[in-house]
Coordinates of C-alpha atoms and ligand atoms in Angstrom, one line a residue:
X1 CA -4.5 3.2 -26.6
X2 CA -4.0 -0.5 -27.3
X3 CA -5.5 -3.1 -24.9
X4 CA -7.1 -2.6 -21.5
X5 CA -4.1 -4.2 -19.9
X6 CA -0.5 -3.6 -20.8
X7 CA 1.6 -6.7 -20.5
X8 CA 4.2 -4.6 -18.7
X9 CA 2.1 -2.4 -16.5
X10 CA 3.6 0.6 -14.7
X11 CA 1.9 -0.6 -11.5
X12 CA 3.8 -3.9 -11.7
X13 CA 7.1 -2.4 -12.8
X14 CA 8.8 -3.1 -9.4
X15 CA 8.0 -6.8 -10.1
X16 CA 9.0 -7.1 -13.7
X17 CA 12.1 -5.0 -13.4
X18 CA 13.4 -7.6 -11.0
X19 CA 11.7 -10.8 -12.1
X20 CA 11.8 -10.4 -15.9
X21 CA 10.0 -13.8 -16.3
X22 CA 6.9 -12.7 -14.4
X23 CA 4.8 -10.9 -17.1
X24 CA 4.8 -13.8 -19.6
X25 CA 4.5 -16.4 -16.8
X26 CA 1.5 -14.5 -15.3
X27 CA -0.3 -14.5 -18.7
X28 CA -1.6 -18.0 -18.0
X29 CA -3.4 -17.0 -14.9
X30 CA -6.7 -15.1 -15.2
X31 CA -6.8 -11.6 -13.9
X32 CA -8.6 -11.6 -10.6
X33 CA -10.0 -8.8 -8.4
X34 CA -10.7 -8.5 -4.8
X35 CA -13.0 -6.4 -2.6
X36 CA -9.9 -4.3 -1.6
X37 CA -9.1 -3.6 -5.3
X38 CA -12.7 -2.7 -6.0
X39 CA -12.9 -0.4 -3.0
X40 CA -9.7 1.2 -4.2
X41 CA -11.2 1.9 -7.6
X42 CA -14.3 3.4 -6.1
X43 CA -12.1 5.6 -3.8
X44 CA -10.2 6.7 -6.9
X45 CA -13.4 7.7 -8.6
X46 CA -14.4 9.8 -5.6
X47 CA -10.9 11.5 -5.7
X48 CA -11.3 12.2 -9.4
X49 CA -14.7 13.7 -9.1
X50 CA -13.5 16.1 -6.3
X51 CA -10.5 17.1 -8.4
X52 CA -12.7 17.8 -11.4
X53 CA -15.1 19.8 -9.2
X54 CA -12.2 21.8 -7.8
X55 CA -10.1 22.5 -10.8
X56 CA -12.5 22.3 -13.8
X57 CA -15.9 24.0 -14.4
X58 CA -18.5 21.6 -12.8
X59 CA -21.8 22.8 -11.4
X60 CA -23.0 21.6 -7.9
X61 CA -25.9 19.7 -9.6
X62 CA -23.6 17.6 -11.7
X63 CA -21.2 17.1 -8.8
X64 CA -24.0 16.0 -6.4
X65 CA -25.6 13.7 -9.0
X66 CA -22.3 12.0 -9.7
X67 CA -21.3 11.9 -6.0
X68 CA -24.6 10.4 -5.0
X69 CA -24.2 7.7 -7.6
X70 CA -20.8 6.8 -6.2
X71 CA -22.2 6.9 -2.7
X72 CA -24.9 4.4 -3.7
X73 CA -22.2 1.8 -4.6
X74 CA -22.2 -1.1 -2.1
X75 CA -18.6 -0.6 -1.3
X76 CA -18.8 3.1 -0.6
X77 CA -18.0 4.1 3.0
X78 CA -17.6 7.5 4.7
X79 CA -13.8 7.0 5.1
X80 CA -13.6 7.6 1.3
X81 CA -15.0 11.1 1.8
X82 CA -12.3 11.8 4.4
X83 CA -9.4 10.3 2.5
X84 CA -10.4 12.0 -0.8
X85 CA -10.6 15.3 1.1
X86 CA -7.0 14.8 2.3
X87 CA -6.0 14.1 -1.3
X88 CA -7.8 17.2 -2.5
X89 CA -6.3 19.3 0.3
X90 CA -2.8 18.2 -0.8
X91 CA -3.5 19.1 -4.5
X92 CA -5.1 22.5 -3.5
X93 CA -2.1 23.4 -1.3
X94 CA 0.3 22.5 -4.1
X95 CA -1.7 24.4 -6.7
X96 CA -1.7 27.5 -4.4
X97 CA 2.1 27.3 -4.0
X98 CA 2.6 28.5 -7.6
X99 CA 2.7 32.2 -8.5
X100 CA 0.1 31.6 -11.2
X101 CA -2.5 28.9 -11.5
X102 CA -1.0 25.7 -12.7
X103 CA -2.5 23.3 -15.3
X104 CA -4.3 20.5 -13.4
X105 CA -5.6 17.4 -15.1
X106 CA -7.1 14.3 -13.5
X107 CA -6.9 10.7 -14.7
X108 CA -4.5 11.4 -17.5
X109 CA -3.8 8.5 -19.9
X110 CA -0.1 8.4 -20.8
X111 CA 1.7 6.4 -23.5
X112 CA 4.7 4.6 -22.2
X113 CA 5.6 2.7 -25.4
X114 CA 8.8 4.7 -25.8
X115 CA 10.2 2.9 -22.7
X116 CA 8.2 -0.3 -22.4
X117 CA 6.7 -2.2 -25.3
X118 CA 2.9 -1.5 -25.7
X119 CA 3.1 0.3 -22.3
X120 CA 0.5 2.8 -21.2
X121 CA -0.9 4.0 -17.9
X122 CA -3.1 6.5 -16.1
X123 CA -1.8 9.3 -13.8
X124 CA -4.2 10.2 -11.1
X125 CA -3.3 13.9 -11.3
X126 CA -0.8 15.9 -13.4
X127 CA -0.1 19.4 -12.4
X128 CA 2.3 21.8 -14.3
X129 CA 3.4 25.0 -12.7
X130 CA 6.6 27.0 -12.8
X131 CA 9.3 24.7 -14.1
X132 CA 7.9 21.6 -12.4
X133 CA 5.7 18.8 -13.7
X134 CA 4.0 17.2 -10.7
X135 CA 2.6 13.7 -10.7
X136 CA 0.4 12.7 -7.8
X137 CA -0.8 9.2 -7.2
X138 CA -3.5 8.3 -4.6
X139 CA -3.2 5.0 -2.9
X140 CA -6.2 3.7 -0.9
X141 CA -4.5 0.6 0.5
X142 CA -3.5 0.5 4.1
X143 CA -1.7 -2.8 4.2
X144 CA 1.6 -1.9 2.4
X145 CA 3.3 1.4 2.7
X146 CA 4.3 2.7 -0.8
X147 CA 7.3 5.0 -1.0
X148 CA 7.7 7.6 -3.7
X149 CA 11.5 7.2 -3.4
X150 CA 12.8 5.3 -6.4
X151 CA 9.3 4.2 -7.3
X152 CA 9.3 2.9 -10.8
X153 CA 5.6 3.2 -11.3
X154 CA 5.8 6.9 -10.5
X155 CA 8.8 7.4 -12.7
X156 CA 7.1 5.7 -15.6
X157 CA 4.0 7.8 -15.2
X158 CA 6.3 10.9 -15.1
X159 CA 8.0 9.8 -18.3
X160 CA 4.6 9.4 -20.0
X161 CA 3.4 12.7 -18.8
X162 CA 6.6 14.4 -19.8
X163 CA 6.3 13.0 -23.3
X164 CA 2.7 14.2 -23.5
X165 CA 3.2 17.8 -22.2
X166 CA 6.8 18.6 -23.0
X167 CA 6.1 19.5 -26.7
X168 CA 3.6 22.2 -25.5
X169 CA 5.8 23.6 -22.8
X170 CA 9.1 23.7 -24.8
X171 CA 12.1 23.9 -22.4
X172 CA 10.0 25.2 -19.5
X173 CA 9.7 21.9 -17.6
X174 CA 13.0 21.3 -15.7
X175 CA 11.9 19.2 -12.7
X176 CA 9.6 16.3 -12.0
X177 CA 8.1 15.9 -8.6
X178 CA 6.4 12.6 -7.9
X179 CA 4.1 12.3 -4.9
X180 CA 2.2 9.5 -3.3
X181 CA -0.8 10.3 -1.1
X182 CA -1.7 7.3 1.0
X183 CA -4.0 8.8 3.7
X184 CA -5.0 5.6 5.5
X185 CA -1.4 4.7 6.3
X186 CA 0.7 7.9 6.5
X187 CA -0.2 11.4 7.6
X188 CA 2.0 13.3 5.2
X189 CA 2.3 12.7 1.4
X190 CA 5.8 11.7 0.3
X191 CA 7.6 12.9 -2.8
X192 CA 10.6 12.4 -4.9
X193 CA 12.0 15.1 -7.2
X194 CA 14.3 14.6 -10.2
X195 CA 15.5 16.7 -13.0
X196 CA 14.2 15.8 -16.4
X197 CA 17.7 14.6 -17.4
X198 CA 17.9 12.2 -14.4
X199 CA 14.4 10.9 -15.2
X200 CA 15.1 10.4 -18.9
X201 CA 18.4 8.6 -18.0
X202 CA 16.5 6.3 -15.7
X203 CA 14.0 5.6 -18.5
X204 CA 16.9 4.7 -20.9
X205 CA 18.4 2.4 -18.3
X206 CA 15.2 0.3 -17.9
X207 CA 14.5 -0.1 -21.7
X208 CA 16.6 -3.3 -22.1
X209 CA 15.1 -4.8 -19.0
X210 CA 11.6 -4.1 -20.3
X211 CA 12.5 -5.7 -23.7
X212 CA 13.7 -8.8 -21.9
X213 CA 10.5 -9.0 -19.8
X214 CA 8.4 -8.5 -22.9
X215 CA 10.3 -11.1 -24.9
X216 CA 9.5 -14.1 -22.8
X217 CA 13.1 -14.9 -22.1
X218 CA 13.3 -13.3 -18.7
X219 CA 14.7 -14.8 -15.5
X220 CA 12.6 -15.9 -12.5
X221 CA 13.8 -13.9 -9.4
X222 CA 11.7 -14.3 -6.3
X223 CA 11.6 -11.7 -3.6
X224 CA 9.3 -9.2 -1.9
X225 CA 7.8 -8.3 -5.2
X226 CA 6.1 -11.8 -5.5
X227 CA 3.4 -10.5 -3.2
X228 CA 1.1 -9.3 -6.0
X229 CA 2.2 -11.8 -8.7
X230 CA -0.8 -13.7 -10.1
X231 CA 1.1 -17.0 -10.2
X232 CA 2.8 -16.7 -6.8
X233 CA 1.3 -19.8 -5.3
X234 CA 2.4 -22.1 -8.1
X235 CA 5.7 -20.5 -9.0
X236 CA 8.4 -23.1 -8.8
X237 CA 11.2 -20.5 -8.5
X238 CA 9.5 -19.1 -5.4
X239 CA 8.9 -22.5 -4.0
X240 CA 12.5 -23.5 -4.6
X241 CA 13.7 -20.4 -2.8
X242 CA 11.8 -21.4 0.3
X243 CA 12.2 -25.1 0.3
X244 CA 15.9 -25.1 0.0
X245 CA 16.0 -26.5 3.6
X246 CA 19.6 -27.5 3.1
X247 CA 20.4 -23.8 3.4
X248 CA 18.9 -23.9 6.9
X249 CA 20.8 -26.9 8.1
X250 CA 23.0 -24.9 10.4
X251 CA 19.9 -23.5 12.1
X252 CA 18.5 -26.9 13.2
X253 CA 18.0 -27.2 16.9
X254 CA 20.4 -29.5 18.6
X255 CA 18.9 -32.8 19.8
X256 CA 19.6 -34.1 23.3
X257 CA 22.2 -36.5 21.8
X258 CA 24.2 -33.9 20.0
X259 CA 23.7 -31.0 22.3
X260 CA 27.0 -31.4 24.0
X261 CA 29.0 -32.3 21.0
X262 CA 29.9 -29.6 18.7
X263 CA 31.2 -32.1 16.2
X264 CA 27.5 -33.0 15.5
X265 CA 27.4 -29.7 13.6
X266 CA 30.2 -30.6 11.2
X267 CA 32.6 -28.4 13.2
X268 CA 30.2 -25.5 13.5
X269 CA 29.5 -24.2 17.0
X270 CA 26.1 -25.3 18.5
X271 CA 25.0 -21.7 19.0
X272 CA 24.1 -19.5 16.1
X273 CA 26.2 -16.3 15.8
X274 CA 24.5 -12.9 15.4
X275 CA 25.8 -12.8 11.8
X276 CA 24.2 -16.2 11.1
X277 CA 20.9 -15.1 12.6
X278 CA 21.0 -11.9 10.5
X279 CA 21.5 -14.0 7.4
X280 CA 18.8 -16.5 8.3
X281 CA 16.3 -13.8 8.9
X282 CA 17.0 -12.4 5.4
X283 CA 16.7 -15.8 3.8
X284 CA 13.6 -16.8 5.7
X285 CA 11.9 -13.4 5.6
X286 CA 9.2 -14.3 3.1
X287 CA 8.8 -17.9 4.1
X288 CA 5.6 -17.5 6.1
X289 CA 4.0 -15.3 3.4
X290 CA 4.9 -18.0 0.8
X291 CA 3.5 -20.8 2.9
X292 CA 0.3 -18.8 3.5
X293 CA -0.1 -18.3 -0.2
X294 CA 0.3 -22.0 -0.7
X295 CA -2.3 -22.8 1.9
X296 CA -4.8 -20.3 0.4
X297 CA -4.2 -21.7 -3.1
X298 CA -4.7 -25.3 -1.9
X299 CA -7.9 -24.5 0.0
X300 CA -9.5 -22.7 -2.9
X301 CA -8.4 -25.5 -5.3
X302 CA -10.1 -28.1 -3.0
X303 CA -13.2 -25.9 -2.6
X304 CA -13.4 -25.8 -6.4
X305 CA -13.6 -29.6 -6.5
X306 CA -10.0 -30.4 -7.3
X307 CA -7.8 -32.7 -5.3
X308 CA -4.6 -31.7 -3.5
X309 CA -3.2 -35.1 -2.4
X310 CA -3.0 -35.4 1.4
X311 CA -5.2 -32.5 2.2
X312 CA -8.9 -31.7 2.6
X313 CA -11.1 -28.7 3.6
X314 CA -12.7 -28.7 7.1
X315 CA -14.9 -26.1 8.9
X316 CA -12.8 -23.8 11.0
X317 CA -13.7 -22.3 14.4
X318 CA -16.7 -20.1 14.6
X319 CA -18.4 -18.0 17.3
X320 CA -22.0 -17.8 18.4
X321 CA -24.0 -14.9 17.0
X322 CA -27.5 -13.5 17.3
X323 CA -29.8 -14.1 14.4
X324 CA -31.7 -10.9 15.3
X325 CA -29.7 -8.7 17.7
X326 CA -32.5 -6.2 18.3
X327 CA -35.0 -8.9 19.2
X328 CA -32.6 -10.7 21.5
X329 CA -31.8 -7.5 23.4
X330 CA -35.5 -6.6 23.7
X331 CA -36.1 -10.1 25.1
X332 CA -33.3 -9.6 27.7
X333 CA -34.8 -6.2 28.8
X334 CA -38.3 -7.7 28.8
X335 CA -37.1 -10.4 31.2
X336 CA -36.3 -7.7 33.8
X337 CA -32.7 -6.6 33.2
X338 CA -32.1 -2.9 33.4
X339 CA -31.2 -1.3 30.0
X340 CA -28.1 0.3 31.6
X341 CA -26.7 -3.2 32.3
X342 CA -27.5 -4.4 28.8
X343 CA -25.9 -1.6 26.8
X344 CA -22.4 -0.3 26.9
X345 CA -21.8 3.4 26.4
X346 CA -18.5 3.9 24.5
X347 CA -17.0 7.0 23.0
X348 CA -16.3 7.0 19.2
X349 CA -12.8 6.3 18.1
X350 CA -10.4 9.2 17.3
X351 CA -10.8 8.7 13.6
X352 CA -14.6 8.5 13.8
X353 CA -14.7 11.7 15.7
X354 CA -12.4 13.4 13.2
X355 CA -14.8 12.3 10.4
X356 CA -17.7 13.7 12.5
X357 CA -16.1 17.1 13.2
X358 CA -14.0 17.6 10.1
X359 CA -10.2 17.9 10.3
X360 CA -10.0 21.6 11.1
X361 CA -12.6 21.7 13.9
X362 CA -11.2 18.4 15.3
X363 CA -7.6 19.9 15.5
X364 CA -8.9 23.1 17.0
X365 CA -11.2 21.6 19.6
X366 CA -9.4 18.5 20.7
X367 CA -6.0 18.6 19.2
X368 CA -4.5 19.3 22.6
X369 CA -5.7 16.0 23.9
X370 CA -3.9 13.9 21.2
X371 CA -0.5 12.4 21.2
X372 CA 1.1 10.0 18.9
X373 CA 3.3 7.7 20.9
X374 CA 6.2 5.9 19.2
X375 CA 5.1 2.5 17.9
X376 CA 6.4 -0.7 19.5
X377 CA 9.8 -1.7 18.2
X378 CA 9.6 -4.1 15.3
X379 CA 12.3 -5.9 13.4
X380 CA 13.0 -4.6 9.9
X381 CA 15.8 -5.2 7.4
X382 CA 18.4 -2.5 7.0
X383 CA 16.9 -1.6 3.6
X384 CA 13.7 -0.4 5.4
X385 CA 13.2 3.3 4.8
X386 CA 12.1 4.1 8.4
X387 CA 14.5 5.5 10.9
X388 CA 16.2 3.1 13.3
X389 CA 14.4 2.7 16.7
X390 CA 16.3 3.8 19.7
X391 CA 15.1 3.3 23.2
X392 CA 16.7 6.6 24.3
X393 CA 14.6 8.4 21.7
X394 CA 11.5 6.5 22.7
X395 CA 12.0 7.4 26.3
X396 CA 12.5 11.0 25.4
X397 CA 9.6 11.0 23.0
X398 CA 7.4 9.7 25.8
X399 CA 8.5 12.4 28.1
X400 CA 8.3 15.1 25.4
X401 CA 4.8 13.9 24.4
X402 CA 3.6 13.9 28.0
X403 CA 5.1 17.4 28.7
X404 CA 3.6 18.8 25.5
X405 CA 0.3 17.2 26.2
X406 CA 0.3 18.6 29.7
X407 CA 1.2 22.0 28.4
X408 CA -1.4 21.9 25.7
X409 CA -4.0 20.7 28.2
X410 CA -3.3 23.6 30.5
X411 CA -3.4 26.0 27.6
X412 CA -6.7 24.5 26.4
X413 CA -8.1 25.1 29.9
X414 CA -7.1 28.7 30.1
Ligands
SF4_501 S1 6.1 -15.5 -8.0 FE1 7.9 -14.2 -7.9 S2 9.5 -15.4 -8.9 FE2 7.6 -16.3 -9.5 S3 7.1 -15.3 -11.4 FE3 6.0 -14.2 -9.8 S4 7.4 -12.5 -9.3 FE4 8.6 -14.0 -10.4

């Protein structure tokens, strides 16, 4: 494979398919990493190891040595064991759904150059069984829900895997199923299935866009996809989109002088209509995120010794903390306070107990005491993939959950 980093990476496809200027613009900014990204890489390594242990010949000694090495990494935590088990459970169930054992490969490098210049990528897991080629991607992040529906990263991986395996399978492969397992944010993996004709047609449709993005003559198009762009803080197109205050003029609050005179609004009514509010919410949706990026960029620039005119760095609020908690608590007890007053006894959280007991035992022993109430209503654009909130459903869900909980509690006691 060519470089370590493709200019048009599959993971950034959602961005460059919309903002075709992004890849060349981003080239001037050094690639950075974060603790979250490094934690994600480590979690992927744990997942890979478990898949290899399960689906390829690997003795317990090799497995334990390799797992202990991963566990010794500073960013390792027990949650990775739990989430990688969920990933493995999903793959195991899928593999068992086929009449005969499928081919299972982990961390498969795929060549995407037929669709995007110099493109390549790595599929977390490729499984081929029956007439279906399955691509599964593990996501460790819990900040942003990633949907498999219409996901260009998954489709590109699938195209790469199809190009790799189709020659060996002749016309056997007819369907592609793409699944995302994101255990820290959603209980059930989500999938999208396409025929190979549909997938290939999609691949053809993005070729000219990829060429444009690669050429350096792309267009700057700001939007949700700016979130992970390396140049997002300094991007003028993005700044222009959010500083076009003229667009917001109809939303300015009326002053005491003009409050009673609608003519102060150039003929517009002093009160915003629902349609205007809907429009303003769409236009201003990413305003706060953009401003936050700008602030973070300015702060790190100043801390690096450069000057952002009109701004400086100051110390923020901080809380008192013990230099040595054990010694401090010992001193409190030594001074005559009863231990029972000094310590709080709290049960572990639901997730920590699940980690402790294992999923199966946890479900068997205390599943009857668990409900998942509907979350608080939150505003979302119509394009959001979640179902619309309805207070009637929420009331019903509350009642239903209570009833089922009561019933389960009674059953558990009998
Ligand atoms: S910040 Fe947004 S608009 Fe600017 S280059 Fe990046 S993706 Fe494109």
